Amino acid sequence: MNESDVFRALADPNRRAVLERLLDGEKNATELRERLRISQPAVSQHVAVLRGAGLIAEKKEGRHVRYSLAPEGLTPVLDWLTRYRAFWPARVERLKALLKEMDQ
Amino acid sequence: MNESDVFRALADPNRRAVLERLLDGEKNATELRERLRISQPAVSQHVAVLRGAGLIAEKKEGRHVRYSLAPEGLTPVLDWLTRYRAFWPARVERLKALLKEMDQ
DNA sequence: TCCACAGATAAGTATCTGCTTATCTATAAC
DNA sequence: GTTATAGATAAGCAGATACTTATCTGTGGA
């Protein structure tokens, strides 16, 4: 749940790919594995790291487990980034537009 | 300059401490080392990683080197985060206030 | 010219990471 | 029950990481 855990979790491309897949909804471990060229245990281990970092949540349904993005998981990153707001690039304009869009 | 480099660079607490120190302006390597309990070469190596990730810039002045935060360095993180905006927490409200404040 | 100092590089080492195969646990289907 | 399947765990290994001490490079000042 701390900054180091979250940044370390995000540093691995396969783990970011797992999060990416969860963007369009809940998935079980087998579905998460689809595009990744790693073994089932490797996926399971990555999922454990992501869960440990608070980035994903899981819900057991019989012998399946549904994984989903944890809404508060990115909080440490956002908090950290906020401290560096003076060094955000021109992209801030885009961000503003984004937030306006979210209002509607 | 890619996501992996940046997240990996940010995953280390000593490297985040270096960035933290740069928040209040340019520093040379010796100044960066002050609060850290690691050797001079270790600092130098961390600085190299941060530079490689595009997070800091350096400016040689005689035999000193002034390090500073690179304004565009966080772009990959902001871009990545943007894709997950639907999973940002209530903190978005804070962010909006922040941006409004930056307008003034 | 010579020395001091800022910082980088080299080399070595202990620990951490990400992966594998093999195995275990638990639920579902028959 | 027995068997198939989803997922976790164990153990082992190769490569990456973070650190150390020792050394090198280059600039500034005496």
mmCIF file of C-alpha atoms (C1' of nucleotides) in Angstrom:
data_model
loop_
_atom_site.group_PDB
_atom_site.id
_atom_site.type_symbol
_atom_site.label_atom_id
_atom_site.label_comp_id
_atom_site.label_asym_id
_atom_site.label_seq_id
_atom_site.Cartn_x
_atom_site.Cartn_y
_atom_site.Cartn_z
ATOM 1 C CA MET A 1 0.000 0.000 0.000
ATOM 2 C CA ASN A 2 2.994 2.311 0.199
ATOM 3 C CA GLU A 3 4.716 4.190 -2.612
ATOM 4 C CA SER A 4 7.545 1.698 -3.020
ATOM 5 C CA ASP A 5 5.192 -1.259 -3.327
ATOM 6 C CA VAL A 6 3.052 0.482 -5.907
ATOM 7 C CA PHE A 7 5.888 1.826 -8.040
ATOM 8 C CA ARG A 8 7.679 -1.501 -7.881
ATOM 9 C CA ALA A 9 4.510 -3.299 -8.921
ATOM 10 C CA LEU A 10 4.060 -0.936 -11.857
ATOM 11 C CA ALA A 11 7.662 -1.293 -12.974
ATOM 12 C CA ASP A 12 7.069 -4.692 -14.552
ATOM 13 C CA PRO A 13 5.633 -4.728 -18.107
ATOM 14 C CA ASN A 14 3.737 -7.977 -17.562
ATOM 15 C CA ARG A 15 2.079 -6.566 -14.480
ATOM 16 C CA ARG A 16 1.099 -3.403 -16.343
ATOM 17 C CA ALA A 17 -0.308 -5.661 -19.058
ATOM 18 C CA VAL A 18 -2.444 -7.394 -16.441
ATOM 19 C CA LEU A 19 -3.819 -4.053 -15.264
ATOM 20 C CA GLU A 20 -4.399 -3.067 -18.873
ATOM 21 C CA ARG A 21 -6.550 -6.126 -19.417
ATOM 22 C CA LEU A 22 -8.593 -5.283 -16.337
ATOM 23 C CA LEU A 23 -9.444 -1.886 -17.795
ATOM 24 C CA ASP A 24 -12.351 -3.410 -19.674
ATOM 25 C CA GLY A 25 -13.751 -5.268 -16.721
ATOM 26 C CA GLU A 26 -13.346 -8.190 -14.373
ATOM 27 C CA LYS A 27 -11.323 -11.177 -15.506
ATOM 28 C CA ASN A 28 -10.233 -14.490 -14.051
ATOM 29 C CA ALA A 29 -6.611 -15.610 -14.014
ATOM 30 C CA THR A 30 -6.897 -17.670 -17.176
ATOM 31 C CA GLU A 31 -8.307 -14.708 -19.084
ATOM 32 C CA LEU A 32 -5.578 -12.484 -17.697
ATOM 33 C CA ARG A 33 -3.023 -14.876 -19.054
ATOM 34 C CA GLU A 34 -4.274 -14.812 -22.626
ATOM 35 C CA ARG A 35 -1.957 -12.287 -24.219
ATOM 36 C CA LEU A 36 0.970 -12.924 -21.913
ATOM 37 C CA ARG A 37 3.585 -15.451 -22.862
ATOM 38 C CA ILE A 38 4.275 -16.613 -19.365
ATOM 39 C CA SER A 39 3.212 -19.637 -17.352
ATOM 40 C CA GLN A 40 0.150 -19.839 -15.133
ATOM 41 C CA PRO A 41 2.196 -19.665 -11.928
ATOM 42 C CA ALA A 42 3.966 -16.554 -13.222
ATOM 43 C CA VAL A 43 0.596 -14.856 -13.722
ATOM 44 C CA SER A 44 -0.460 -15.958 -10.275
ATOM 45 C CA GLN A 45 2.697 -14.463 -8.795
ATOM 46 C CA HIS A 46 2.224 -11.174 -10.630
ATOM 47 C CA VAL A 47 -1.359 -11.014 -9.450
ATOM 48 C CA ALA A 48 -0.151 -11.554 -5.885
ATOM 49 C CA VAL A 49 2.254 -8.631 -6.217
ATOM 50 C CA LEU A 50 -0.465 -6.384 -7.634
ATOM 51 C CA ARG A 51 -2.830 -7.378 -4.855
ATOM 52 C CA GLY A 52 -0.104 -6.742 -2.288
ATOM 53 C CA ALA A 53 0.340 -3.266 -3.720
ATOM 54 C CA GLY A 54 -3.383 -2.668 -3.427
ATOM 55 C CA LEU A 55 -3.834 -2.319 -7.164
ATOM 56 C CA ILE A 56 -6.311 -5.120 -7.725
ATOM 57 C CA ALA A 57 -9.142 -6.708 -5.811
ATOM 58 C CA GLU A 58 -10.377 -10.265 -6.027
ATOM 59 C CA LYS A 59 -13.712 -11.928 -5.557
ATOM 60 C CA LYS A 60 -14.008 -15.680 -5.241
ATOM 61 C CA GLU A 61 -16.812 -17.313 -7.172
ATOM 62 C CA GLY A 62 -16.735 -21.043 -6.759
ATOM 63 C CA ARG A 63 -13.473 -22.279 -8.153
ATOM 64 C CA HIS A 64 -12.979 -19.129 -10.199
ATOM 65 C CA VAL A 65 -11.579 -15.870 -8.952
ATOM 66 C CA ARG A 66 -12.673 -12.631 -10.547
ATOM 67 C CA TYR A 67 -10.006 -9.950 -10.482
ATOM 68 C CA SER A 68 -10.708 -6.256 -10.897
ATOM 69 C CA LEU A 69 -8.917 -2.952 -10.595
ATOM 70 C CA ALA A 70 -8.987 -1.555 -7.087
ATOM 71 C CA PRO A 71 -10.392 1.983 -7.243
ATOM 72 C CA GLU A 72 -8.154 3.375 -4.504
ATOM 73 C CA GLY A 73 -5.056 1.567 -5.649
ATOM 74 C CA LEU A 74 -3.539 4.439 -7.552
ATOM 75 C CA THR A 75 -3.887 6.848 -4.665
ATOM 76 C CA PRO A 76 -0.205 6.654 -3.639
ATOM 77 C CA VAL A 77 0.870 7.474 -7.186
ATOM 78 C CA LEU A 78 -1.535 10.391 -7.452
ATOM 79 C CA ASP A 79 -0.443 11.713 -4.081
ATOM 80 C CA TRP A 80 3.201 11.426 -5.005
ATOM 81 C CA LEU A 81 2.643 13.076 -8.365
ATOM 82 C CA THR A 82 0.760 15.915 -6.769
ATOM 83 C CA ARG A 83 3.882 16.954 -4.937
ATOM 84 C CA TYR A 84 5.591 17.364 -8.297
ATOM 85 C CA ARG A 85 2.836 19.352 -9.917
ATOM 86 C CA ALA A 86 5.203 22.232 -10.609
ATOM 87 C CA PHE A 87 7.039 19.864 -12.918
ATOM 88 C CA TRP A 88 4.092 18.583 -14.837
ATOM 89 C CA PRO A 89 4.400 19.361 -18.500
ATOM 90 C CA ALA A 90 2.034 21.164 -20.813
ATOM 91 C CA ARG A 91 -0.035 18.044 -20.497
ATOM 92 C CA VAL A 92 -1.782 19.740 -17.618
ATOM 93 C CA GLU A 93 -4.007 21.413 -20.164
ATOM 94 C CA ARG A 94 -5.077 18.026 -21.425
ATOM 95 C CA LEU A 95 -5.738 16.935 -17.899
ATOM 96 C CA LYS A 96 -7.993 19.892 -17.305
ATOM 97 C CA ALA A 97 -9.979 19.097 -20.415
ATOM 98 C CA LEU A 98 -10.244 15.567 -19.174
ATOM 99 C CA LEU A 99 -11.651 16.569 -15.844
ATOM 100 C CA LYS A 100 -14.142 18.869 -17.484
ATOM 101 C CA GLU A 101 -15.260 15.977 -19.677
ATOM 102 C CA MET A 102 -15.654 13.800 -16.592
ATOM 103 C CA ASP A 103 -18.066 16.331 -15.146
ATOM 104 C CA GLN A 104 -20.591 15.658 -17.860
ATOM 105 C CA MET B 1 12.185 7.483 -21.474
ATOM 106 C CA ASN B 2 9.646 4.654 -21.586
ATOM 107 C CA GLU B 3 7.188 3.615 -18.909
ATOM 108 C CA SER B 4 9.271 0.759 -17.570
ATOM 109 C CA ASP B 5 12.362 2.910 -17.130
ATOM 110 C CA VAL B 6 10.420 5.607 -15.319
ATOM 111 C CA PHE B 7 8.468 3.318 -13.018
ATOM 112 C CA ARG B 8 11.583 1.299 -12.256
ATOM 113 C CA ALA B 9 13.481 4.478 -11.464
ATOM 114 C CA LEU B 10 10.703 5.622 -9.144
ATOM 115 C CA ALA B 11 10.507 2.278 -7.379
ATOM 116 C CA ASP B 12 13.639 2.920 -5.335
ATOM 117 C CA PRO B 13 13.209 4.979 -2.136
ATOM 118 C CA ASN B 14 16.684 6.512 -2.378
ATOM 119 C CA ARG B 15 15.978 7.677 -5.904
ATOM 120 C CA ARG B 16 12.672 9.189 -4.845
ATOM 121 C CA ALA B 17 14.561 10.921 -2.045
ATOM 122 C CA VAL B 18 16.919 12.405 -4.632
ATOM 123 C CA LEU B 19 13.975 13.774 -6.601
ATOM 124 C CA GLU B 20 12.468 15.063 -3.393
ATOM 125 C CA ARG B 21 15.584 17.065 -2.681
ATOM 126 C CA LEU B 22 15.464 18.574 -6.149
ATOM 127 C CA LEU B 23 11.977 19.903 -5.507
ATOM 128 C CA ASP B 24 13.442 22.992 -3.914
ATOM 129 C CA GLY B 25 15.891 23.697 -6.681
ATOM 130 C CA GLU B 26 19.114 22.672 -8.337
ATOM 131 C CA LYS B 27 21.660 20.694 -6.352
ATOM 132 C CA ASN B 28 25.045 19.134 -6.986
ATOM 133 C CA ALA B 29 25.803 15.500 -6.193
ATOM 134 C CA THR B 30 27.305 16.230 -2.804
ATOM 135 C CA GLU B 31 24.216 18.163 -1.742
ATOM 136 C CA LEU B 32 21.999 15.364 -3.011
ATOM 137 C CA ARG B 33 23.871 12.950 -0.830
ATOM 138 C CA GLU B 34 23.343 14.850 2.395
ATOM 139 C CA ARG B 35 20.366 13.035 3.876
ATOM 140 C CA LEU B 36 21.084 9.692 2.266
ATOM 141 C CA ARG B 37 23.136 7.111 4.109
ATOM 142 C CA ILE B 38 24.807 5.719 1.035
ATOM 143 C CA SER B 39 28.219 6.199 -0.547
ATOM 144 C CA GLN B 40 29.115 8.782 -3.174
ATOM 145 C CA PRO B 41 29.264 6.186 -5.963
ATOM 146 C CA ALA B 42 25.831 4.909 -4.980
ATOM 147 C CA VAL B 43 24.418 8.423 -5.378
ATOM 148 C CA SER B 44 26.190 8.742 -8.703
ATOM 149 C CA GLN B 45 24.656 5.474 -9.861
ATOM 150 C CA HIS B 46 21.159 6.499 -8.771
ATOM 151 C CA VAL B 47 21.565 9.803 -10.554
ATOM 152 C CA ALA B 48 22.574 7.931 -13.707
ATOM 153 C CA VAL B 49 19.403 5.828 -13.498
ATOM 154 C CA LEU B 50 17.239 8.904 -13.002
ATOM 155 C CA ARG B 51 18.903 10.646 -15.912
ATOM 156 C CA GLY B 52 18.449 7.542 -18.038
ATOM 157 C CA ALA B 53 14.751 7.601 -17.218
ATOM 158 C CA GLY B 54 14.586 11.253 -18.252
ATOM 159 C CA LEU B 55 13.643 12.388 -14.767
ATOM 160 C CA ILE B 56 16.530 14.739 -14.123
ATOM 161 C CA ALA B 57 18.678 17.061 -16.177
ATOM 162 C CA GLU B 58 22.248 18.064 -15.535
ATOM 163 C CA LYS B 59 24.265 21.156 -16.275
ATOM 164 C CA LYS B 60 28.040 21.144 -15.957
ATOM 165 C CA GLU B 61 29.563 24.159 -14.280
ATOM 166 C CA GLY B 62 33.296 23.757 -14.025
ATOM 167 C CA ARG B 63 33.968 20.765 -11.895
ATOM 168 C CA HIS B 64 30.517 20.824 -10.375
ATOM 169 C CA VAL B 65 27.380 19.421 -11.911
ATOM 170 C CA ARG B 66 24.052 21.016 -11.121
ATOM 171 C CA TYR B 67 21.165 18.553 -11.203
ATOM 172 C CA SER B 68 17.554 19.564 -11.596
ATOM 173 C CA LEU B 69 14.178 17.983 -12.191
ATOM 174 C CA ALA B 70 13.420 17.477 -15.866
ATOM 175 C CA PRO B 71 10.079 19.148 -16.614
ATOM 176 C CA GLU B 72 8.946 16.534 -19.134
ATOM 177 C CA GLY B 73 10.204 13.580 -17.146
ATOM 178 C CA LEU B 74 6.912 12.641 -15.593
ATOM 179 C CA THR B 75 5.089 12.599 -18.905
ATOM 180 C CA PRO B 76 5.086 8.795 -19.211
ATOM 181 C CA VAL B 77 3.572 8.456 -15.750
ATOM 182 C CA LEU B 78 0.903 11.060 -16.442
ATOM 183 C CA ASP B 79 0.079 9.460 -19.769
ATOM 184 C CA TRP B 80 -0.159 6.035 -18.207
ATOM 185 C CA LEU B 81 -2.313 7.325 -15.364
ATOM 186 C CA THR B 82 -4.631 9.065 -17.774
ATOM 187 C CA ARG B 83 -5.650 5.725 -19.193
ATOM 188 C CA TYR B 84 -6.796 4.715 -15.721
ATOM 189 C CA ARG B 85 -8.762 7.859 -14.988
ATOM 190 C CA ALA B 86 -11.939 5.858 -14.451
ATOM 191 C CA PHE B 87 -10.208 4.311 -11.460
ATOM 192 C CA TRP B 88 -8.975 7.455 -9.858
ATOM 193 C CA PRO B 89 -10.425 7.882 -6.423
ATOM 194 C CA ALA B 90 -12.395 10.732 -4.934
ATOM 195 C CA ARG B 91 -9.081 12.513 -4.983
ATOM 196 C CA VAL B 92 -10.062 13.833 -8.396
ATOM 197 C CA GLU B 93 -11.905 16.600 -6.614
ATOM 198 C CA ARG B 94 -8.690 17.648 -4.960
ATOM 199 C CA LEU B 95 -6.948 17.565 -8.279
ATOM 200 C CA LYS B 96 -9.533 19.856 -9.781
ATOM 201 C CA ALA B 97 -9.093 22.346 -6.966
ATOM 202 C CA LEU B 98 -5.381 22.135 -7.541
ATOM 203 C CA LEU B 99 -5.652 22.943 -11.203
ATOM 204 C CA LYS B 100 -7.979 25.826 -10.513
ATOM 205 C CA GLU B 101 -5.435 27.161 -8.023
ATOM 206 C CA MET B 102 -2.709 26.820 -10.646
ATOM 207 C CA ASP B 103 -4.712 29.042 -12.967
ATOM 208 C CA GLN B 104 -4.286 32.015 -10.685
ATOM 209 C "C1'" DT C 1 53.011 22.387 -11.825
ATOM 210 C "C1'" DC C 2 50.886 20.069 -8.208
ATOM 211 C "C1'" DC C 3 47.322 19.130 -5.191
ATOM 212 C "C1'" DA C 4 42.501 18.994 -3.747
ATOM 213 C "C1'" DC C 5 38.099 18.009 -4.820
ATOM 214 C "C1'" DA C 6 33.617 16.676 -7.627
ATOM 215 C "C1'" DG C 7 31.959 13.159 -9.775
ATOM 216 C "C1'" DA C 8 32.160 8.805 -12.767
ATOM 217 C "C1'" DT C 9 33.626 4.199 -13.499
ATOM 218 C "C1'" DA C 10 35.334 -0.610 -12.274
ATOM 219 C "C1'" DA C 11 34.948 -4.695 -9.946
ATOM 220 C "C1'" DG C 12 33.041 -7.589 -6.597
ATOM 221 C "C1'" DT C 13 29.207 -9.270 -3.763
ATOM 222 C "C1'" DA C 14 24.782 -10.115 -1.426
ATOM 223 C "C1'" DT C 15 20.147 -9.865 -2.218
ATOM 224 C "C1'" DC C 16 16.003 -9.478 -5.009
ATOM 225 C "C1'" DT C 17 13.187 -10.599 -9.122
ATOM 226 C "C1'" DG C 18 10.926 -13.098 -12.539
ATOM 227 C "C1'" DC C 19 10.688 -17.117 -14.467
ATOM 228 C "C1'" DT C 20 10.348 -22.123 -14.795
ATOM 229 C "C1'" DT C 21 8.525 -27.112 -13.577
ATOM 230 C "C1'" DA C 22 6.375 -29.822 -10.182
ATOM 231 C "C1'" DT C 23 3.000 -30.163 -6.819
ATOM 232 C "C1'" DC C 24 -0.805 -28.957 -3.831
ATOM 233 C "C1'" DT C 25 -5.743 -27.325 -2.689
ATOM 234 C "C1'" DA C 26 -10.327 -26.712 -3.584
ATOM 235 C "C1'" DT C 27 -14.466 -26.670 -6.285
ATOM 236 C "C1'" DA C 28 -17.463 -28.599 -10.044
ATOM 237 C "C1'" DA C 29 -19.109 -32.152 -13.040
ATOM 238 C "C1'" DC C 30 -19.920 -36.784 -13.802
ATOM 239 C "C1'" DG D 1 -16.684 -41.246 -4.844
ATOM 240 C "C1'" DT D 2 -13.460 -39.984 -9.110
ATOM 241 C "C1'" DT D 3 -11.790 -36.915 -12.281
ATOM 242 C "C1'" DA D 4 -11.009 -32.417 -14.467
ATOM 243 C "C1'" DT D 5 -10.072 -27.733 -13.862
ATOM 244 C "C1'" DA D 6 -8.790 -22.970 -11.543
ATOM 245 C "C1'" DG D 7 -5.559 -21.152 -9.095
ATOM 246 C "C1'" DA D 8 -1.828 -21.033 -5.324
ATOM 247 C "C1'" DT D 9 2.422 -22.576 -3.485
ATOM 248 C "C1'" DA D 10 7.232 -24.712 -3.387
ATOM 249 C "C1'" DA D 11 11.721 -25.020 -4.952
ATOM 250 C "C1'" DG D 12 15.314 -23.836 -7.817
ATOM 251 C "C1'" DC D 13 17.797 -20.939 -10.992
ATOM 252 C "C1'" DA D 14 19.600 -17.098 -14.075
ATOM 253 C "C1'" DG D 15 19.884 -12.474 -14.436
ATOM 254 C "C1'" DA D 16 19.162 -7.835 -12.491
ATOM 255 C "C1'" DT D 17 19.803 -4.549 -8.721
ATOM 256 C "C1'" DA D 18 21.862 -1.905 -5.027
ATOM 257 C "C1'" DC D 19 25.443 -1.507 -2.555
ATOM 258 C "C1'" DT D 20 30.398 -1.443 -1.261
ATOM 259 C "C1'" DT D 21 35.714 -0.110 -1.775
ATOM 260 C "C1'" DA D 22 39.172 1.196 -4.914
ATOM 261 C "C1'" DT D 23 40.424 3.851 -8.719
ATOM 262 C "C1'" DC D 24 40.110 7.009 -12.553
ATOM 263 C "C1'" DT D 25 39.081 11.680 -14.916
ATOM 264 C "C1'" DG D 26 38.839 16.314 -15.138
ATOM 265 C "C1'" DT D 27 38.644 21.079 -13.292
ATOM 266 C "C1'" DG D 28 40.182 24.910 -10.130
ATOM 267 C "C1'" DG D 29 43.256 27.081 -7.085
ATOM 268 C "C1'" DA D 30 47.887 27.456 -4.721
#
